[in-house]
Amino acid sequence: MAFRLIVRHVDETLELENWFTLNKRIKADLIVLCQERGLSAEGSKSQLIQELMDWKINTKPVPVPSSPHLEQVNTREANLLYSAG
């Protein structure tokens, strides 16, 4: 039995955010956003927003790590997948 990985979405959490929308959030939310990206989570609210904005500008979005959804493929499909590579 073979399985095929289904393509996942890209993390776009900050794509719609800007300095003003982030400034409307509470500091605890900004800390979580920074921690999720491995950024410094210490400093003033303005410093956290700047960290996030710098990250957004300087980092390309990457696929979100997650548990893949697997789809069962039949033997013929599996043979095609493995023989093509």
PDB file of C-alpha atoms in Angstrom:
ATOM      1  CA  MET A   1       0.000   0.000   0.000  1.00  0.00           C
ATOM      2  CA  ALA A   2       1.462   3.373  -1.001  1.00  0.00           C
ATOM      3  CA  PHE A   3       0.537   6.845   0.143  1.00  0.00           C
ATOM      4  CA  ARG A   4       0.845  10.207  -1.539  1.00  0.00           C
ATOM      5  CA  LEU A   5       1.456  13.420   0.402  1.00  0.00           C
ATOM      6  CA  ILE A   6      -1.188  16.091  -0.199  1.00  0.00           C
ATOM      7  CA  VAL A   7       0.321  19.548  -0.671  1.00  0.00           C
ATOM      8  CA  ARG A   8      -0.247  21.837   2.339  1.00  0.00           C
ATOM      9  CA  HIS A   9      -0.941  25.554   2.431  1.00  0.00           C
ATOM     10  CA  VAL A  10       1.678  28.225   3.089  1.00  0.00           C
ATOM     11  CA  ASP A  11       1.721  30.175   6.376  1.00  0.00           C
ATOM     12  CA  GLU A  12       0.295  33.562   5.509  1.00  0.00           C
ATOM     13  CA  THR A  13      -0.403  34.784   9.051  1.00  0.00           C
ATOM     14  CA  LEU A  14       1.469  38.052   8.645  1.00  0.00           C
ATOM     15  CA  GLU A  15       0.725  38.643   4.968  1.00  0.00           C
ATOM     16  CA  LEU A  16      -2.320  40.794   5.734  1.00  0.00           C
ATOM     17  CA  GLU A  17      -0.737  42.464   8.760  1.00  0.00           C
ATOM     18  CA  ASN A  18       0.993  45.837   8.839  1.00  0.00           C
ATOM     19  CA  TRP A  19       2.320  48.050  11.620  1.00  0.00           C
ATOM     20  CA  PHE A  20      -1.130  49.519  12.331  1.00  0.00           C
ATOM     21  CA  THR A  21      -2.990  46.210  12.473  1.00  0.00           C
ATOM     22  CA  LEU A  22      -0.314  44.693  14.706  1.00  0.00           C
ATOM     23  CA  ASN A  23      -0.452  47.741  16.971  1.00  0.00           C
ATOM     24  CA  LYS A  24      -4.179  47.049  17.571  1.00  0.00           C
ATOM     25  CA  ARG A  25      -3.294  43.661  19.079  1.00  0.00           C
ATOM     26  CA  ILE A  26      -2.437  43.179  22.725  1.00  0.00           C
ATOM     27  CA  LYS A  27       1.204  42.633  23.626  1.00  0.00           C
ATOM     28  CA  ALA A  28       0.580  38.989  24.580  1.00  0.00           C
ATOM     29  CA  ASP A  29      -0.569  38.256  21.005  1.00  0.00           C
ATOM     30  CA  LEU A  30       2.598  39.853  19.625  1.00  0.00           C
ATOM     31  CA  ILE A  31       4.736  37.782  21.978  1.00  0.00           C
ATOM     32  CA  VAL A  32       3.083  34.586  20.694  1.00  0.00           C
ATOM     33  CA  LEU A  33       3.603  35.636  17.060  1.00  0.00           C
ATOM     34  CA  CYS A  34       7.287  36.327  17.785  1.00  0.00           C
ATOM     35  CA  GLN A  35       7.759  33.036  19.629  1.00  0.00           C
ATOM     36  CA  GLU A  36       6.176  31.084  16.768  1.00  0.00           C
ATOM     37  CA  ARG A  37       8.803  32.529  14.436  1.00  0.00           C
ATOM     38  CA  GLY A  38      11.769  32.130  16.764  1.00  0.00           C
ATOM     39  CA  LEU A  39      12.094  35.891  17.249  1.00  0.00           C
ATOM     40  CA  SER A  40      12.937  37.750  20.433  1.00  0.00           C
ATOM     41  CA  ALA A  41       9.789  38.008  22.537  1.00  0.00           C
ATOM     42  CA  GLU A  42      11.164  40.638  24.889  1.00  0.00           C
ATOM     43  CA  GLY A  43      10.906  44.389  24.648  1.00  0.00           C
ATOM     44  CA  SER A  44       8.241  47.005  24.192  1.00  0.00           C
ATOM     45  CA  LYS A  45       5.192  46.521  22.002  1.00  0.00           C
ATOM     46  CA  SER A  46       6.824  48.708  19.327  1.00  0.00           C
ATOM     47  CA  GLN A  47       9.972  46.561  19.401  1.00  0.00           C
ATOM     48  CA  LEU A  48       7.921  43.370  18.980  1.00  0.00           C
ATOM     49  CA  ILE A  49       6.034  44.894  16.055  1.00  0.00           C
ATOM     50  CA  GLN A  50       9.322  45.921  14.459  1.00  0.00           C
ATOM     51  CA  GLU A  51      10.692  42.375  14.909  1.00  0.00           C
ATOM     52  CA  LEU A  52       7.616  40.972  13.162  1.00  0.00           C
ATOM     53  CA  MET A  53       7.707  43.520  10.352  1.00  0.00           C
ATOM     54  CA  ASP A  54      11.426  42.869   9.754  1.00  0.00           C
ATOM     55  CA  TRP A  55      10.723  39.134   9.697  1.00  0.00           C
ATOM     56  CA  LYS A  56       7.871  39.639   7.219  1.00  0.00           C
ATOM     57  CA  ILE A  57      10.025  41.736   4.875  1.00  0.00           C
ATOM     58  CA  ASN A  58      13.174  39.605   5.081  1.00  0.00           C
ATOM     59  CA  THR A  59      11.689  36.115   5.160  1.00  0.00           C
ATOM     60  CA  LYS A  60       9.874  34.241   2.451  1.00  0.00           C
ATOM     61  CA  PRO A  61       6.833  32.282   3.652  1.00  0.00           C
ATOM     62  CA  VAL A  62       7.473  28.567   4.103  1.00  0.00           C
ATOM     63  CA  PRO A  63       5.039  25.681   4.349  1.00  0.00           C
ATOM     64  CA  VAL A  64       3.548  25.288   7.789  1.00  0.00           C
ATOM     65  CA  PRO A  65       4.795  22.163   9.560  1.00  0.00           C
ATOM     66  CA  SER A  66       1.814  19.938  10.136  1.00  0.00           C
ATOM     67  CA  SER A  67       0.623  16.386  10.136  1.00  0.00           C
ATOM     68  CA  PRO A  68       0.218  15.448   6.502  1.00  0.00           C
ATOM     69  CA  HIS A  69      -3.078  14.162   5.243  1.00  0.00           C
ATOM     70  CA  LEU A  70      -2.371  10.943   3.441  1.00  0.00           C
ATOM     71  CA  GLU A  71      -4.308   9.598   0.516  1.00  0.00           C
ATOM     72  CA  GLN A  72      -4.260   5.937  -0.396  1.00  0.00           C
ATOM     73  CA  VAL A  73      -3.234   5.202  -3.965  1.00  0.00           C
ATOM     74  CA  ASN A  74      -3.703   1.950  -5.826  1.00  0.00           C
ATOM     75  CA  THR A  75      -0.800  -0.258  -6.887  1.00  0.00           C
ATOM     76  CA  ARG A  76      -0.818   0.988 -10.483  1.00  0.00           C
ATOM     77  CA  GLU A  77      -0.561   4.631  -9.356  1.00  0.00           C
ATOM     78  CA  ALA A  78       2.196   3.708  -6.925  1.00  0.00           C
ATOM     79  CA  ASN A  79       4.189   1.991  -9.686  1.00  0.00           C
ATOM     80  CA  LEU A  80       3.821   5.099 -11.880  1.00  0.00           C
ATOM     81  CA  LEU A  81       4.984   7.356  -9.043  1.00  0.00           C
ATOM     82  CA  TYR A  82       8.045   5.254  -8.245  1.00  0.00           C
ATOM     83  CA  SER A  83       9.035   4.519 -11.840  1.00  0.00           C
ATOM     84  CA  ALA A  84       8.836   8.213 -12.832  1.00  0.00           C
ATOM     85  CA  GLY A  85      11.539   9.252 -10.342  1.00  0.00           C
TER      86      GLY A  85
END
